[in-house]
Short mmCIF file of C-alpha atoms in Angstrom, two decimals:
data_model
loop_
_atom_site.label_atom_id
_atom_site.label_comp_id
_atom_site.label_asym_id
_atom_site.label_seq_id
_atom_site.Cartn_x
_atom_site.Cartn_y
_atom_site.Cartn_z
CA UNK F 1 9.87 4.27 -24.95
CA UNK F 2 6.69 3.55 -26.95
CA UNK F 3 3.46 2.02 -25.84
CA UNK F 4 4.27 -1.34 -25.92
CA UNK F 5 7.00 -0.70 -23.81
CA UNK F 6 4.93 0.84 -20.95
CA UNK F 7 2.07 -1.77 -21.66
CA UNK F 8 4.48 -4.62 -20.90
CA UNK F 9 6.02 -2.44 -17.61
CA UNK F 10 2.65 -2.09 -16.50
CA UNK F 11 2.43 -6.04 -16.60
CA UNK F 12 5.84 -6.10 -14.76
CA UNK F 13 3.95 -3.77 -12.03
CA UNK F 14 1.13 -6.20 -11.84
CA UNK F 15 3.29 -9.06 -11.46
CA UNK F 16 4.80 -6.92 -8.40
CA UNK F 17 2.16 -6.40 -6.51
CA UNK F 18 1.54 -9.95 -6.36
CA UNK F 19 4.64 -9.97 -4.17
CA UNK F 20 2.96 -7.67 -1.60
CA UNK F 21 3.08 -9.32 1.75
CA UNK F 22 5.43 -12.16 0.27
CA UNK F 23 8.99 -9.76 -0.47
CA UNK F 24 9.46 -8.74 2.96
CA UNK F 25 12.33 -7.85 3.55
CA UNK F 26 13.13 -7.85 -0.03
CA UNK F 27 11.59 -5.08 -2.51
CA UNK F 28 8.65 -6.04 -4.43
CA UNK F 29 9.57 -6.45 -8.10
CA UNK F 30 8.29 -7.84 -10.84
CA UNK F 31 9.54 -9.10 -14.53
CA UNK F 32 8.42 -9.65 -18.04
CA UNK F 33 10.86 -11.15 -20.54
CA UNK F 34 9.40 -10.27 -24.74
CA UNK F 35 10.32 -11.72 -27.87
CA UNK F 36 8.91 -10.42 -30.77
CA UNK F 37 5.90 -8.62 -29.18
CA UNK F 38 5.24 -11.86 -27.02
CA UNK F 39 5.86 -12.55 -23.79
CA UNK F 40 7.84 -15.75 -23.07
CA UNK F 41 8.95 -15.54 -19.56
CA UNK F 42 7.15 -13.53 -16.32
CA UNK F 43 7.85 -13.62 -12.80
CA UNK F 44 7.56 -11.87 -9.28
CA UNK F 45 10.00 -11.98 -6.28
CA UNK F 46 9.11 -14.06 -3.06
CA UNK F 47 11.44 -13.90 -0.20
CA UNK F 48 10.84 -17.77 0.48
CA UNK F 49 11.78 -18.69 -2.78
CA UNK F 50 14.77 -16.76 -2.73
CA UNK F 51 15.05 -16.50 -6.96
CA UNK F 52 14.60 -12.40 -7.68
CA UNK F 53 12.01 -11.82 -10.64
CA UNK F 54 14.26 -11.22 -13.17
CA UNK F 55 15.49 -15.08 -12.44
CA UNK F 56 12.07 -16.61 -12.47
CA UNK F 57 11.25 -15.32 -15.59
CA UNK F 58 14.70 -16.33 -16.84
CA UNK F 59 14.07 -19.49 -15.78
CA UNK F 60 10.48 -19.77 -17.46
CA UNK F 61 11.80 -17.91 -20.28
CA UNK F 62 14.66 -20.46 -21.12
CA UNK F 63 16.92 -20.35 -24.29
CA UNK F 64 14.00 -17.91 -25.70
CA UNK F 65 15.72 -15.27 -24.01
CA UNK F 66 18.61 -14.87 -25.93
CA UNK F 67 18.06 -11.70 -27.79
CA UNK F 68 14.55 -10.71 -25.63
CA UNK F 69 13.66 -7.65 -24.06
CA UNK F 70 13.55 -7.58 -20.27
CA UNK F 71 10.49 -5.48 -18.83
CA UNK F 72 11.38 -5.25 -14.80
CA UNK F 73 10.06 -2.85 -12.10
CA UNK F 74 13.51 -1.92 -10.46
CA UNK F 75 16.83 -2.04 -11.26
CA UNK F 76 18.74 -5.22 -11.34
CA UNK F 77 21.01 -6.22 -8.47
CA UNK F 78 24.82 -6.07 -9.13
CA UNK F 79 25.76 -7.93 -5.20
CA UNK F 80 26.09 -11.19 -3.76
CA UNK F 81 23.24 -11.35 -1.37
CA UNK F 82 20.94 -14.33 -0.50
CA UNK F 83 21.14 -14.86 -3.98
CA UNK F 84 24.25 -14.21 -7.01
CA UNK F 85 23.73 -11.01 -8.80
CA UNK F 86 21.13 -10.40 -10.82
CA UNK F 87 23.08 -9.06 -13.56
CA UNK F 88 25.06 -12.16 -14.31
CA UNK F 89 21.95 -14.09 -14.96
CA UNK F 90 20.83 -11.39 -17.22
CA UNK F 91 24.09 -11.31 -19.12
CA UNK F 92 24.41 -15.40 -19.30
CA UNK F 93 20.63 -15.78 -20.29
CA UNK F 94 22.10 -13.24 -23.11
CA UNK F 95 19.11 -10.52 -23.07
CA UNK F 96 19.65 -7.66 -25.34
CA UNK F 97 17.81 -5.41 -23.70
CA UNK F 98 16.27 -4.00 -20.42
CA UNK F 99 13.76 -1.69 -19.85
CA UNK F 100 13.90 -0.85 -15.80
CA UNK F 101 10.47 1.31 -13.96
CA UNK F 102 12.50 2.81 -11.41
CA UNK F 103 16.62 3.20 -9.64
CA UNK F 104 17.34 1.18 -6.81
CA UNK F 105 17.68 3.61 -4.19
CA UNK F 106 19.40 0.72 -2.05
CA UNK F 107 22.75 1.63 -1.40
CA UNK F 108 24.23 -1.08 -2.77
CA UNK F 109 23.00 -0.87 -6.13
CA UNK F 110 22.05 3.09 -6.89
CA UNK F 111 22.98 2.60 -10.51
CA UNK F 112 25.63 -0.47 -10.01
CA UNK F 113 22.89 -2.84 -12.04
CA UNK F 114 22.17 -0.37 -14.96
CA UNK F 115 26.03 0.73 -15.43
CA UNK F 116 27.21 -3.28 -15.14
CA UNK F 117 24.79 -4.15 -17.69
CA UNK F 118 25.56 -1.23 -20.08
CA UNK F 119 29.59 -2.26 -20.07
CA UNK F 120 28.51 -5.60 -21.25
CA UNK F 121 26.99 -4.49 -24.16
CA UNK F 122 23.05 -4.35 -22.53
CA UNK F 123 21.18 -1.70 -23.97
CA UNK F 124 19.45 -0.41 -20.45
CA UNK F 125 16.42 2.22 -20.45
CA UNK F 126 15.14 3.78 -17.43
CA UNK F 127 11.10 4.28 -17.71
CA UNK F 128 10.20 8.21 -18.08
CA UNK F 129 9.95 10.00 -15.09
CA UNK F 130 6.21 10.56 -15.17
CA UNK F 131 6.05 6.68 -15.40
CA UNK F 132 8.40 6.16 -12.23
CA UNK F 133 6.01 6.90 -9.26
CA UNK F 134 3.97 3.55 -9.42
CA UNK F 135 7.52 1.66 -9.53
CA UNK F 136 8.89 3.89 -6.52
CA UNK F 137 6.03 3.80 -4.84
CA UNK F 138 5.54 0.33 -4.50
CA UNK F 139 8.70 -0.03 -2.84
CA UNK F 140 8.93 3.16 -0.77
CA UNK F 141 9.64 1.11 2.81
CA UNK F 142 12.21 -0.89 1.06
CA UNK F 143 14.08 2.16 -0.12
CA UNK F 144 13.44 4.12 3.02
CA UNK F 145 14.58 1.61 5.16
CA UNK F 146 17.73 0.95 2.90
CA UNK F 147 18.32 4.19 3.27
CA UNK F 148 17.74 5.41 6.81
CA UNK F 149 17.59 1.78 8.86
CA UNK F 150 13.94 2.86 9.72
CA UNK F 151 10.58 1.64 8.31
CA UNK F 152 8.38 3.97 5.98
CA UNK F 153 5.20 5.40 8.00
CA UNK F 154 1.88 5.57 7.07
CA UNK F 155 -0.50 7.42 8.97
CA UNK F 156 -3.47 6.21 8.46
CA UNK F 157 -7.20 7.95 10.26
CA UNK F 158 -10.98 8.21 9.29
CA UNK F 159 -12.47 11.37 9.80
CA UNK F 160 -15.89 13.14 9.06
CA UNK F 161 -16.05 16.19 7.55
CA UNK F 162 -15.81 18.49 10.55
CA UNK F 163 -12.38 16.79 11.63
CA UNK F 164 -12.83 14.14 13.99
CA UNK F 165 -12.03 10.27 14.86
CA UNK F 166 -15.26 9.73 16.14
CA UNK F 167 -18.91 10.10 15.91
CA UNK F 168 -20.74 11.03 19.05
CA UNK F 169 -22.64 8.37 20.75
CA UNK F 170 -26.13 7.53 20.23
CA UNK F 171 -28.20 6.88 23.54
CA UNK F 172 -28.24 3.50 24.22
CA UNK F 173 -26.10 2.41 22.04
CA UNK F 174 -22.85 0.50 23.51
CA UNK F 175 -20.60 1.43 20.94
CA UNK F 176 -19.79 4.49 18.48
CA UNK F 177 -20.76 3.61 15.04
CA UNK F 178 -18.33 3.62 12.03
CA UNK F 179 -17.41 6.61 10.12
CA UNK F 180 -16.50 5.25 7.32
CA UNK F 181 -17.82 2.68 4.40
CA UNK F 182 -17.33 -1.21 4.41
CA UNK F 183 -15.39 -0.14 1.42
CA UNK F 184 -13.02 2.20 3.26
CA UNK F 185 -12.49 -0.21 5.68
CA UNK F 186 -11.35 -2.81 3.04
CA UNK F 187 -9.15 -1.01 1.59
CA UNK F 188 -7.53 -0.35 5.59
CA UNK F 189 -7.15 -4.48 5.52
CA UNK F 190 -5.48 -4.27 2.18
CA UNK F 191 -3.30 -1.45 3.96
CA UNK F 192 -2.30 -3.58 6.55
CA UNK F 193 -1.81 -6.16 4.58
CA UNK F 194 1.07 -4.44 2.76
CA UNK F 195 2.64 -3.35 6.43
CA UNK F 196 5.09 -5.33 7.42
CA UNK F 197 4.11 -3.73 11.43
CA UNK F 198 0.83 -1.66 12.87
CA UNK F 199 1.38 0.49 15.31
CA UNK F 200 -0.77 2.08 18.01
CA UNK F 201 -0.58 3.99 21.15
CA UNK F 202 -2.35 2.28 24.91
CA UNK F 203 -5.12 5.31 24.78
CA UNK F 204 -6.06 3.55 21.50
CA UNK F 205 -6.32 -0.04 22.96
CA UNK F 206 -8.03 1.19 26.27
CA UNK F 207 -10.67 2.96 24.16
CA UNK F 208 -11.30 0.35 21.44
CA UNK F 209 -10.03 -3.20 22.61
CA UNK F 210 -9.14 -3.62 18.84
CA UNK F 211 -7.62 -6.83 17.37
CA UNK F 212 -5.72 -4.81 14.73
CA UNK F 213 -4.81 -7.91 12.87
CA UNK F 214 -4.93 -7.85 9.17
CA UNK F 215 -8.38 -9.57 7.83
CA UNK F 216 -7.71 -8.92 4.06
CA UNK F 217 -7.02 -13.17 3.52
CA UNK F 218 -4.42 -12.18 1.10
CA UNK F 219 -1.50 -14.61 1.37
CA UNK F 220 1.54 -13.06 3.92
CA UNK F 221 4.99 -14.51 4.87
CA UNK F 222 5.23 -13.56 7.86
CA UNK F 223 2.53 -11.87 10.42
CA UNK F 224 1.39 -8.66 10.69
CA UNK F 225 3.88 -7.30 13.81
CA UNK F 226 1.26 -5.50 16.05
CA UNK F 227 3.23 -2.76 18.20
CA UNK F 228 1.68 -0.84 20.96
CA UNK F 229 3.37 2.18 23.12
CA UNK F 230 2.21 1.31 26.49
CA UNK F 231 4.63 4.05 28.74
CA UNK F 232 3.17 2.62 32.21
CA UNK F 233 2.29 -0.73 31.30
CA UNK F 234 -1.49 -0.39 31.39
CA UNK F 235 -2.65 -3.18 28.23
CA UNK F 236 -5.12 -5.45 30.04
CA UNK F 237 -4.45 -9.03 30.08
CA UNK F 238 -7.89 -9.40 29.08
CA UNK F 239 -7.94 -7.37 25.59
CA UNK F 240 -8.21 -8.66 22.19
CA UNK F 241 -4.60 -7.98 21.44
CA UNK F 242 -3.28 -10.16 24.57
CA UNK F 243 -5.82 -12.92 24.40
CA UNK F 244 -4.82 -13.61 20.85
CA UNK F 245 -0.88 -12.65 20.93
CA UNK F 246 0.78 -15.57 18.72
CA UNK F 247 4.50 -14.14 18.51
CA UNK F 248 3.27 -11.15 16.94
CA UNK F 249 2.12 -8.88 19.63
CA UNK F 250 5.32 -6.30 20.87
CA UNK F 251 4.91 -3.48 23.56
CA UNK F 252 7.14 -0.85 24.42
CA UNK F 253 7.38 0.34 27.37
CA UNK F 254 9.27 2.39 30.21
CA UNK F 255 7.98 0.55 32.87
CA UNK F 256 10.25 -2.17 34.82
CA UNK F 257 9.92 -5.35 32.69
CA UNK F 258 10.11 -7.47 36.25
CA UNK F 259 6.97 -6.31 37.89
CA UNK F 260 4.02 -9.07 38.40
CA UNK F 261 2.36 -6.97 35.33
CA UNK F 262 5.39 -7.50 33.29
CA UNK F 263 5.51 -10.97 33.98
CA UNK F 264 1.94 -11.83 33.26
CA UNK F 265 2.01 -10.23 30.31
CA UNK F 266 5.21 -11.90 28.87
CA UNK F 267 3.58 -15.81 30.41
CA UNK F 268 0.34 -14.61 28.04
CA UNK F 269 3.08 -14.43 24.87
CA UNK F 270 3.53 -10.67 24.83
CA UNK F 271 7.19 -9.02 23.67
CA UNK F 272 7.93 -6.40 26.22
CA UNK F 273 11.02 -3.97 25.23
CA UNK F 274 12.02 -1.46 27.47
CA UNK F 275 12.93 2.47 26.45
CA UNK F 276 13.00 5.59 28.11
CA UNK F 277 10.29 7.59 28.14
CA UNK F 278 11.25 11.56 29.30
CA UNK F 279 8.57 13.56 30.14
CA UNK F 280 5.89 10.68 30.20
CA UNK F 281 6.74 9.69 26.17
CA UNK F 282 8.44 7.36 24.80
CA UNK F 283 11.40 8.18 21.91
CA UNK F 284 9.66 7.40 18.59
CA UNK F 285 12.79 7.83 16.99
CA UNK F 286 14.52 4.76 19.19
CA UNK F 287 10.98 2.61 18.91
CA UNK F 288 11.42 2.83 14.68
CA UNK F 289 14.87 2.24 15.12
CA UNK F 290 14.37 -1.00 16.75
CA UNK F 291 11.54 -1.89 14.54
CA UNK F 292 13.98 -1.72 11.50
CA UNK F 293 16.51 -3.48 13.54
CA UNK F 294 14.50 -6.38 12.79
CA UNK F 295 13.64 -5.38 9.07
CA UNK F 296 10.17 -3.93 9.54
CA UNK F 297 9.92 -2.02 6.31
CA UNK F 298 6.58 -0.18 6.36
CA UNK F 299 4.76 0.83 9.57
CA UNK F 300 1.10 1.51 9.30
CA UNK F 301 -0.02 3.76 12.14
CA UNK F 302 -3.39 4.00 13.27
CA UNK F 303 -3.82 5.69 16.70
CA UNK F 304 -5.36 8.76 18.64
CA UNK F 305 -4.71 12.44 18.40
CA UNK F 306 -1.78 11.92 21.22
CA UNK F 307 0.15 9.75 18.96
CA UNK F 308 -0.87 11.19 15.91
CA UNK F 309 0.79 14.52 17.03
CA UNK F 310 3.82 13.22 18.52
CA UNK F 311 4.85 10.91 15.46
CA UNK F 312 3.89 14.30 13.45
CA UNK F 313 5.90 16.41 15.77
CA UNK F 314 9.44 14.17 15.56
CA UNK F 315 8.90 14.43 11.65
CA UNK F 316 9.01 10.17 11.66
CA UNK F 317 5.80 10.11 9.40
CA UNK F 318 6.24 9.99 6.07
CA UNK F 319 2.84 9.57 4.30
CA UNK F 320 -0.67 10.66 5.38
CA UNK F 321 -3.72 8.44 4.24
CA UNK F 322 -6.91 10.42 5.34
CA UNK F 323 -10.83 8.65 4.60
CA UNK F 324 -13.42 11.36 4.92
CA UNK F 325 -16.89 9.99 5.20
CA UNK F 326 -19.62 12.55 4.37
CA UNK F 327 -20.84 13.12 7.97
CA UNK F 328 -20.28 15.93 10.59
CA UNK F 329 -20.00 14.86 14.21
CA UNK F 330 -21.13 18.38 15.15
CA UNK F 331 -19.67 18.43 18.31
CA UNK F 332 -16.11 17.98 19.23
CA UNK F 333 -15.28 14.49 19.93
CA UNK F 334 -11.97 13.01 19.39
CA UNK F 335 -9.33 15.49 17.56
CA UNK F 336 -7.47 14.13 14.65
CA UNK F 337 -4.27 15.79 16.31
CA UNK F 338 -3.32 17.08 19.66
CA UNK F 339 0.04 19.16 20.55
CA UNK F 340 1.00 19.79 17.46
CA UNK F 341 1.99 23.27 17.14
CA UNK F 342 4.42 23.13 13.83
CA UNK F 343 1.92 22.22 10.74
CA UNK F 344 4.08 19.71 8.53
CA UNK F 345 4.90 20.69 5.02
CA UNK F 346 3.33 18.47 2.11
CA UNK F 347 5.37 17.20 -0.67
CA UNK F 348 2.70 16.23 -2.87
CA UNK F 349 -0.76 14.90 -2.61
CA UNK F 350 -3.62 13.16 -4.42
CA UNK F 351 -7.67 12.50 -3.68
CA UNK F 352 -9.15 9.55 -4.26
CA UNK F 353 -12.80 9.17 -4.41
CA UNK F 354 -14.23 6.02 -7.23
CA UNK F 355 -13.27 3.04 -4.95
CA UNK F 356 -14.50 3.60 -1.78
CA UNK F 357 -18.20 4.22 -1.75
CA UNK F 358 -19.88 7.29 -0.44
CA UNK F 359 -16.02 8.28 1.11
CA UNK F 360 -13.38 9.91 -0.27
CA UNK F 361 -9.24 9.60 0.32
CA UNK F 362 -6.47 12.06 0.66
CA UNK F 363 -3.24 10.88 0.24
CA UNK F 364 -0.22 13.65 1.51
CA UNK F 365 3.74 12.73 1.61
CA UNK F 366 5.10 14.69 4.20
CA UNK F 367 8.94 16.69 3.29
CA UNK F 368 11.19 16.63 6.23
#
């Protein structure tokens, strides 16, 4: 591959990521279609509009795309789905060649697309592998879930310096200030944006009364799924989250869902599901199972040091975001972690520091 080749895969990407909040369920891809060093047909994938990208910009391209070069983000489909095989498009619109950013690590294709292609006569290029992390990384809950049945996890916390959630009080004051920039924060909305579900633990609404809706006003499909663990049924019918539950407010719990509690709740518009919970704590495990059940693909958690630890402990997290804020509570306050007595093992990391004001960002994907 030369420049021109990642310059135009690069555009695919960009095209992609307008997708974000639109695919779900479907990966987020995008497609360029080049003639003679000019592109004649782009495209991104909606799940509304059903068409993948590599048909959109098929379809834009027309009968310029005999002979073009195809620029797209993931590998081509090879299976009757919602839609006919993306491959047969490709080989009727008569491109020559393909340049893919990354495998599908969906089951059903793993290599199907690229090896259909190539038997037709398709010259097919996978990007380097240095170039593949954007490309796999855009659609890690999408190949996670494919994979496992369960949605990708982000932990997500702000800390100071010294290690903990919060700041201590200031006399008088009714609440505890932010750690963290308006900047940092922005970037959490643009975080939840690209969650399909956000989920939080009852010590976290009892100590907040947070909304946790997703305020970036980028376009979505569907809404931002707002899960809480609530073991003994204790969300007030007065919070945030229950006065403004729309069909997208779900509890789990292990309390019995016909008490007078229950049933308030579920009259105010509240989803209760009922699990086990040994030992006072309910089965992570089961409550992502479920989740993907009903094709959550990315989970952004944002809780308390209980939660934070457990979902650490049962080895269900698979990506840490951190936002440090240059401040020192000085005193303990809230942990980032409690009960936690096995340290996780990193797979690789990165810090981020440019976009976010006076805060920096560690990013850590956990090995299990």
């Amino acid at each position: 591959m030369d420049e021109q080749d990642i310059r135009f895969l690069e555009q695919a990407l960009g095209l992609a990521r307008q997708g974000v909040g639109l695919a779900s369920p479907n990966p987020t891809v995008g497609c360029v279609i080049v003639r003679d060093g000019a592109i004649i047909g782009e495209g991104f994938h909606q799940y509304d509009w059903k068409d993948h990208a590599e048909v959109v910009a098929l379809k834009a391209a027309r009968e310029k795309a005999r002979g073009a070069a195809m620029y797209v983000t993931l590998e081509p489909c090879n299976h009757t789905g919602r839609t006919g095989p993306c491959t047969e498009a490709i080989l009727a619109a008569g491109i020559s060649r393909v340049v893919v950013g990354c495998k599908d690590a969906n089951p059903k294709v793993g290599g199907n697309g690229a090896e259909r292609l190539r038997t037709a006569g398709v010259r097919v290029e996978f990007s380097p592998a240095d170039q593949q992390s954007a490309a796999k990384e855009l659609n890690a809950g999408f190949f996670c879930w494919s994979r496992t049945g369960r949605p990708f996890v982000t932990l997500k916390s702000a800390l100071t310096l010294d290690g903990q959630l919060a700041l201590p009080k200031r006399r008088g004051a009714g609440k505890r200030e932010w750690i963290t920039s308006e900047e940092s924060r922005a970037e959490v909305h643009r975080m939840r944006h690209a969650s399909d579900a956000l989920l939080t633990g009852i010590g976290t609404v009892l100590a907040d009364n947070p909304q946790l809706t997703d305020r970036s006003g980028l376009p979505r499909r569907r809404k931002l799924l707002r899960v809480v663990l609530d073991s003994k049924l204790r969300l007030p019918l007065k919070s945030k989250l229950v006065k403004n539950a729309d069909g997208d407010l779900l509890v789990f719990t292990a309390a019995p869902l016909n008490s007078p509690k229950a049933k308030q709740l579920q009259k105010a518009g509240v989803e209760l599901v009922r699990l086990p919970a040994p030992r006072g704590f309910l089965d992570l495990k089961r409550v992502l199972r479920e989740l993907g059940r009903r094709e959550i693909l990315n989970v952004l958690l944002e809780s308390g040091p209980t939660l934070n630890g457990a979902a650490l402990a049962a080895s269900v997290v698979d990506k840490l975001v951190l936002f440090y804020a240059p401040k020192l509570a000085g005193v303990p306050t809230v942990p980032f972690v409690r009960g936690l007595t096995s340290p996780p093992r990193f797979e690789n990391w990165r810090v981020r520091h440019l976009e976010f004001g006076p805060d920096f960002c560690v990013e850590a994907w956990l090995r299990h």
